Tab-separated table of C-alpha atoms in Angstrom:
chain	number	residue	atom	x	y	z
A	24	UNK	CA	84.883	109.722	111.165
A	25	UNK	CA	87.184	112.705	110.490
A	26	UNK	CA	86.556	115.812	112.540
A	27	UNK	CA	88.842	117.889	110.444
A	28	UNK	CA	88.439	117.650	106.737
A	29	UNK	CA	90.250	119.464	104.525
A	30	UNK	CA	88.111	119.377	101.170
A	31	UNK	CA	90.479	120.645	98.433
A	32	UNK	CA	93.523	118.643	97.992
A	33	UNK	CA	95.081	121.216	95.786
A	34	UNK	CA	95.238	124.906	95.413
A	35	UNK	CA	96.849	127.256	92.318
A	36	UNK	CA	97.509	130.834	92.964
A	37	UNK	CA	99.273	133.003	90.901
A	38	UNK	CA	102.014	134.852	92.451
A	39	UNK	CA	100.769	138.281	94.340
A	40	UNK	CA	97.193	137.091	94.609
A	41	UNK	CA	95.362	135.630	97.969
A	42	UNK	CA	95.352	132.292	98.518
A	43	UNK	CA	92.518	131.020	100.198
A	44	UNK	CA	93.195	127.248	102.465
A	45	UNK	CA	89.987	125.884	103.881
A	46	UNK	CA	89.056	123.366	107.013
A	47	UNK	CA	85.913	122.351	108.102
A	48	UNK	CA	85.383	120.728	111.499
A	49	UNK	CA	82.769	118.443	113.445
A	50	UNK	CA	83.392	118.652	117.076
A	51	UNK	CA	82.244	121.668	119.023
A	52	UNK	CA	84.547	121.372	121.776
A	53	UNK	CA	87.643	122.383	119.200
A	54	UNK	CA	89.259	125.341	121.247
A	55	UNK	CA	92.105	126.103	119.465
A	56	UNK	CA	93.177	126.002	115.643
A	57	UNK	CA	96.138	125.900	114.236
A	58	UNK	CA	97.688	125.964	110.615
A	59	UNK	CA	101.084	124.360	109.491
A	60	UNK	CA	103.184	124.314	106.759
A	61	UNK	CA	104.884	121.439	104.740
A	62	UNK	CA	107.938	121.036	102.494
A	63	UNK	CA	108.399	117.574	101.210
A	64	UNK	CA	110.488	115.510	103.241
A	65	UNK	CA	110.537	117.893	106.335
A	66	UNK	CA	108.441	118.077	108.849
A	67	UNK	CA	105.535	120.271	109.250
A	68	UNK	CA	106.132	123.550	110.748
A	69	UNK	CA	103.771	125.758	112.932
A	70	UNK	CA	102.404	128.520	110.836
A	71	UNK	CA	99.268	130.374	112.954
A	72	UNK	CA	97.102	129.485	115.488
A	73	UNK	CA	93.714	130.799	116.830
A	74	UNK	CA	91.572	130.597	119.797
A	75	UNK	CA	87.863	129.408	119.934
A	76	UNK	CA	87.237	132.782	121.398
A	77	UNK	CA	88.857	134.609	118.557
A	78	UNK	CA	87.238	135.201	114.959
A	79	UNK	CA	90.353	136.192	113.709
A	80	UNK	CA	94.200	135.946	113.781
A	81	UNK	CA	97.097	137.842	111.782
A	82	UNK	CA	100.568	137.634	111.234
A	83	UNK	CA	102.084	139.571	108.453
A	84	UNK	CA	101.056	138.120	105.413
A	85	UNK	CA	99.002	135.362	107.190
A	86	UNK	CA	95.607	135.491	108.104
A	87	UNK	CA	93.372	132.742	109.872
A	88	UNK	CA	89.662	133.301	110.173
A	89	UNK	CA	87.642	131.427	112.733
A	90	UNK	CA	83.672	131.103	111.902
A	91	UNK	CA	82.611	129.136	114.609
A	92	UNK	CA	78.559	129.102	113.984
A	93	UNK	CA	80.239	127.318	110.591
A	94	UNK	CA	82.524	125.477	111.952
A	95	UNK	CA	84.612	126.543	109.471
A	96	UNK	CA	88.466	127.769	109.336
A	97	UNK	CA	89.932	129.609	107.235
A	98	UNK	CA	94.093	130.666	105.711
A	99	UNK	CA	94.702	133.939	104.017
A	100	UNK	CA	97.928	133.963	102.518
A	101	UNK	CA	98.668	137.523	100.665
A	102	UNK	CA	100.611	138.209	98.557
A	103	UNK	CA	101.307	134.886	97.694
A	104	UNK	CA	104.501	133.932	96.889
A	105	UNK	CA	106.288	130.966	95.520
A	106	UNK	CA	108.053	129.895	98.735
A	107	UNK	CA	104.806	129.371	100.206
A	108	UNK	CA	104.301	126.180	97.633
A	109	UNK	CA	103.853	123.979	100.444
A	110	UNK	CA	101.521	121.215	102.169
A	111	UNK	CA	99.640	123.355	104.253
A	112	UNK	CA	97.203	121.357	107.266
A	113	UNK	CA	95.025	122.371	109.693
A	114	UNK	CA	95.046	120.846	112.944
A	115	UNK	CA	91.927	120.887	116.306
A	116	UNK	CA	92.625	120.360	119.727
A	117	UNK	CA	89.963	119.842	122.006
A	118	UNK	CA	89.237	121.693	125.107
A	119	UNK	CA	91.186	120.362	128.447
A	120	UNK	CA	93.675	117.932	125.958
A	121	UNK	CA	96.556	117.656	124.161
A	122	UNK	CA	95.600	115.484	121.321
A	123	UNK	CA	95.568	117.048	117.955
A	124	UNK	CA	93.951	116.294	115.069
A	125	UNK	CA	94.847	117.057	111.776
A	126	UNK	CA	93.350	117.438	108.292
A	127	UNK	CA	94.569	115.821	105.131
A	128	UNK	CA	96.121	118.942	103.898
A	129	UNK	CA	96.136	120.866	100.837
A	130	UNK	CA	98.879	121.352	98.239
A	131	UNK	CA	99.107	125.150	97.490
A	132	UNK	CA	100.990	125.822	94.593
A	133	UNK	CA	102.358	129.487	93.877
A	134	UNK	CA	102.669	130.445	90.241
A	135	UNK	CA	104.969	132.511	89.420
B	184	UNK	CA	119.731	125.223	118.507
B	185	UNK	CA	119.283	121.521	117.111
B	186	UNK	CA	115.659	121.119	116.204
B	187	UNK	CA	114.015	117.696	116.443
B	188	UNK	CA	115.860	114.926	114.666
B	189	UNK	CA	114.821	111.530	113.612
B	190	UNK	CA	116.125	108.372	112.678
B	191	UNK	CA	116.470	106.761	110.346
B	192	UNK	CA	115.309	108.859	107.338
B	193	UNK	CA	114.108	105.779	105.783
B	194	UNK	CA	113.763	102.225	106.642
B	195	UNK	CA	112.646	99.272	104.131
B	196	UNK	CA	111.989	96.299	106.033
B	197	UNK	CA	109.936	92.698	104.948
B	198	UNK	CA	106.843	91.575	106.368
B	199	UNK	CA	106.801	90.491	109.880
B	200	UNK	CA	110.077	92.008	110.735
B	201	UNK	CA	110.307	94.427	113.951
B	202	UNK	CA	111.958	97.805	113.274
B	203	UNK	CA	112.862	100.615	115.925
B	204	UNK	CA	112.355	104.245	114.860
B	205	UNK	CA	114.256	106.981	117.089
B	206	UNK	CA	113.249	110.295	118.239
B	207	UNK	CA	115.446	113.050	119.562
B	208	UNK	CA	113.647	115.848	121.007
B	209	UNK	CA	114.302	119.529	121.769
B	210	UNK	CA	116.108	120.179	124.553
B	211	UNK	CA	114.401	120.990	127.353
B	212	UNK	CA	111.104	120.286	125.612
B	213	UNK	CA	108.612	117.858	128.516
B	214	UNK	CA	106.264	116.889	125.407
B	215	UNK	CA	107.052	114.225	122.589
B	216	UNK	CA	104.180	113.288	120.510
B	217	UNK	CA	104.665	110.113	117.624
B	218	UNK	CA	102.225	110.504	114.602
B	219	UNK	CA	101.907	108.360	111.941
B	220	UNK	CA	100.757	110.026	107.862
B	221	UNK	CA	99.821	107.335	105.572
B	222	UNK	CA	99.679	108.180	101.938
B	223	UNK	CA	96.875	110.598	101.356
B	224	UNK	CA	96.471	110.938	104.984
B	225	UNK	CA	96.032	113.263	107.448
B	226	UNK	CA	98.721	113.179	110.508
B	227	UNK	CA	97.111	110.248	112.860
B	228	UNK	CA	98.250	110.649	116.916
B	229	UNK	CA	99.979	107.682	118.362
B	230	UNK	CA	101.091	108.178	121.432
B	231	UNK	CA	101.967	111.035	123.581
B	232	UNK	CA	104.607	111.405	126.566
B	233	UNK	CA	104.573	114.153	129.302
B	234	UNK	CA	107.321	114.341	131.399
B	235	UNK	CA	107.305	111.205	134.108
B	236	UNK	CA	103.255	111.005	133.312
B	237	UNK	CA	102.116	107.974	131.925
B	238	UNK	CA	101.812	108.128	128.246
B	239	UNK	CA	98.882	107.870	126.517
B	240	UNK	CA	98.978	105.421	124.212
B	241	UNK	CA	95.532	105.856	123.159
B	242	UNK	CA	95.982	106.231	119.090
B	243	UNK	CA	98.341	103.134	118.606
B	244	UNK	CA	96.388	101.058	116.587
B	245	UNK	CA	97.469	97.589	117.740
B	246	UNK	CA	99.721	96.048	119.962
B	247	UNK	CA	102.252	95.658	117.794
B	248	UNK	CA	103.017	99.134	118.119
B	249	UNK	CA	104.734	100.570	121.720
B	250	UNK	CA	107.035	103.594	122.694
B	251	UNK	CA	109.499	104.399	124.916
B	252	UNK	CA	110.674	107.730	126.094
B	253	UNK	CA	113.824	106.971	128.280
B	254	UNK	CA	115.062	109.110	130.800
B	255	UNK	CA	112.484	111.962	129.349
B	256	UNK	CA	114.303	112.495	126.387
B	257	UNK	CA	114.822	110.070	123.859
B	258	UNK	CA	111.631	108.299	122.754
B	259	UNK	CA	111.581	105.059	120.485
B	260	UNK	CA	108.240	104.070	118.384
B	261	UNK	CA	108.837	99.851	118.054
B	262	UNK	CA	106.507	97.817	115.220
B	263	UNK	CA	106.661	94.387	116.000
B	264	UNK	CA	105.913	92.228	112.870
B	265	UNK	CA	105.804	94.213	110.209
B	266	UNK	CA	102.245	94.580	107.834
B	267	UNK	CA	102.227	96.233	104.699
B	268	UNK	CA	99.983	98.420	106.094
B	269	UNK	CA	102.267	100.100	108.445
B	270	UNK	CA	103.772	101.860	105.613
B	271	UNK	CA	103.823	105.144	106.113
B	272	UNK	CA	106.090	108.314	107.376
B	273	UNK	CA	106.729	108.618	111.097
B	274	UNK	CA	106.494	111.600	112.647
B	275	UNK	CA	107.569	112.811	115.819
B	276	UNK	CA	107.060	116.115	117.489
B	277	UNK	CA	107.948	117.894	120.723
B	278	UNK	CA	107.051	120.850	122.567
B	279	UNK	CA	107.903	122.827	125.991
B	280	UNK	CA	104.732	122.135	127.401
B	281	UNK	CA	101.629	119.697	127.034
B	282	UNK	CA	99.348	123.269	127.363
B	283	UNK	CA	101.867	124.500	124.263
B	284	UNK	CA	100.417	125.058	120.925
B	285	UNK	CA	103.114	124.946	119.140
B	286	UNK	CA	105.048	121.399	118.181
B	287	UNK	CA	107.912	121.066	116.592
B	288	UNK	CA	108.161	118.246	114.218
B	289	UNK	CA	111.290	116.357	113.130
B	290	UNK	CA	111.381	115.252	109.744
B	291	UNK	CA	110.324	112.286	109.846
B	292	UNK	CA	110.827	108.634	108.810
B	293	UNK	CA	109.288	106.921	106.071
B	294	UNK	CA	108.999	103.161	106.509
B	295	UNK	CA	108.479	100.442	103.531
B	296	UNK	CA	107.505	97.002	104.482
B	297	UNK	CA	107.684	94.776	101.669
């Protein structure tokens, strides 16, 4: 049963538009969100995060939206460039824990 | 400052082998988390360490699999006999706190068994 799904395996943006990375989850008792990046053969690398109590988070040209009623989160990435060509996956912990769990990622690819 | 490392990169090994895969945290950083991405996967926990705590081995998914963290630093993910299906890349990732958002992954190592 996968409480974070990640429904689009691939994304193509041209370069300078919005790129749009989705995550749906299950469990209710999520309380913080978080986005990473991933280059192959590196490890992922923390991107932007959001609280439960939050509907939305910025950092310069990154965006994360929070629609809890939904379930539903959301990565704005604008302009898009193509350094941002990356794995990107979105990752729930639940209240009181430490355990993470992560989406299958989606390949964003920045045209240029 | 040195970042996570991992070794080794990669590791081909036959069927019903053991193999030993090494984690070196951050400095300083209490947390060290082991995940495991199979092809087409999300990342899957395996096993977390806080400080002296006990670790919770909660996600290892037999007991082939155990971890070490010696002297709360160094942490190394064992596989006793080897299945094909234990293919996948290794990650491990640390952070300052267990509260801490934020992990810091190293980059991995990707294990063939054969």
């Amino acid at each position: 049963d996968q409480q974070v799904k990640q429904n689009s395996p691939s994304l193509s943006v041209q370069e300078g538009r919005i790129s749009i990375l989705n995550c749906d989850y299950t469990n209710s008792m999520f309380d913080y969100f978080l986005w990473y990046k991933k280059y192959p053969a590196e490890g992922p690398t923390f991107l932007i995060s959001i609280s439960s109590i939050k509907d939305k988070n910025e950092d310069g040209r990154f965006t994360v939206f929070l629609n809890k009623s939904a379930k539903h989160l959301s990565l704005h990435i604008v302009p898009s460039q193509p350094g941002d060509s990356a794995v990107y996956f979105c990752a729930a912990r639940s209240a009181g824990t430490y355990k993470y769990i992560f989406g299958t990622g989606t390949r964003l690819k920045v045209l240029a | 400052g040195a970042g996570v490392s991992q070794s080794p990169s990669n590791k081909v090994t036959e069927k019903g082998k053991d193999v030993e895969l090494r984690c070196d945290p951050i400095s300083g950083h209490t947390a060290l988390y082991w995940y495991r991405q199979s092809l087409g996967q999300g990342l899957e926990f395996l096993i977390y360490f806080q400080g002296n705590s006990a670790p919770d081995k909660s996600g290892l998914p037999s007991d082939r699999f155990s971890a070490e963290r010696t002297g709360g630093s160094v942490s190394t993910l064992t596989i006793q006999r080897t299945q094909q299906e234990d293919s996948a890349v290794y990650l491990c990732a640390s952070s300052f706190r267990d509260t801490s958002y934020e992990q810091y992954f190293g980059p991995g190592t990707r294990l063939t068994v054969t």
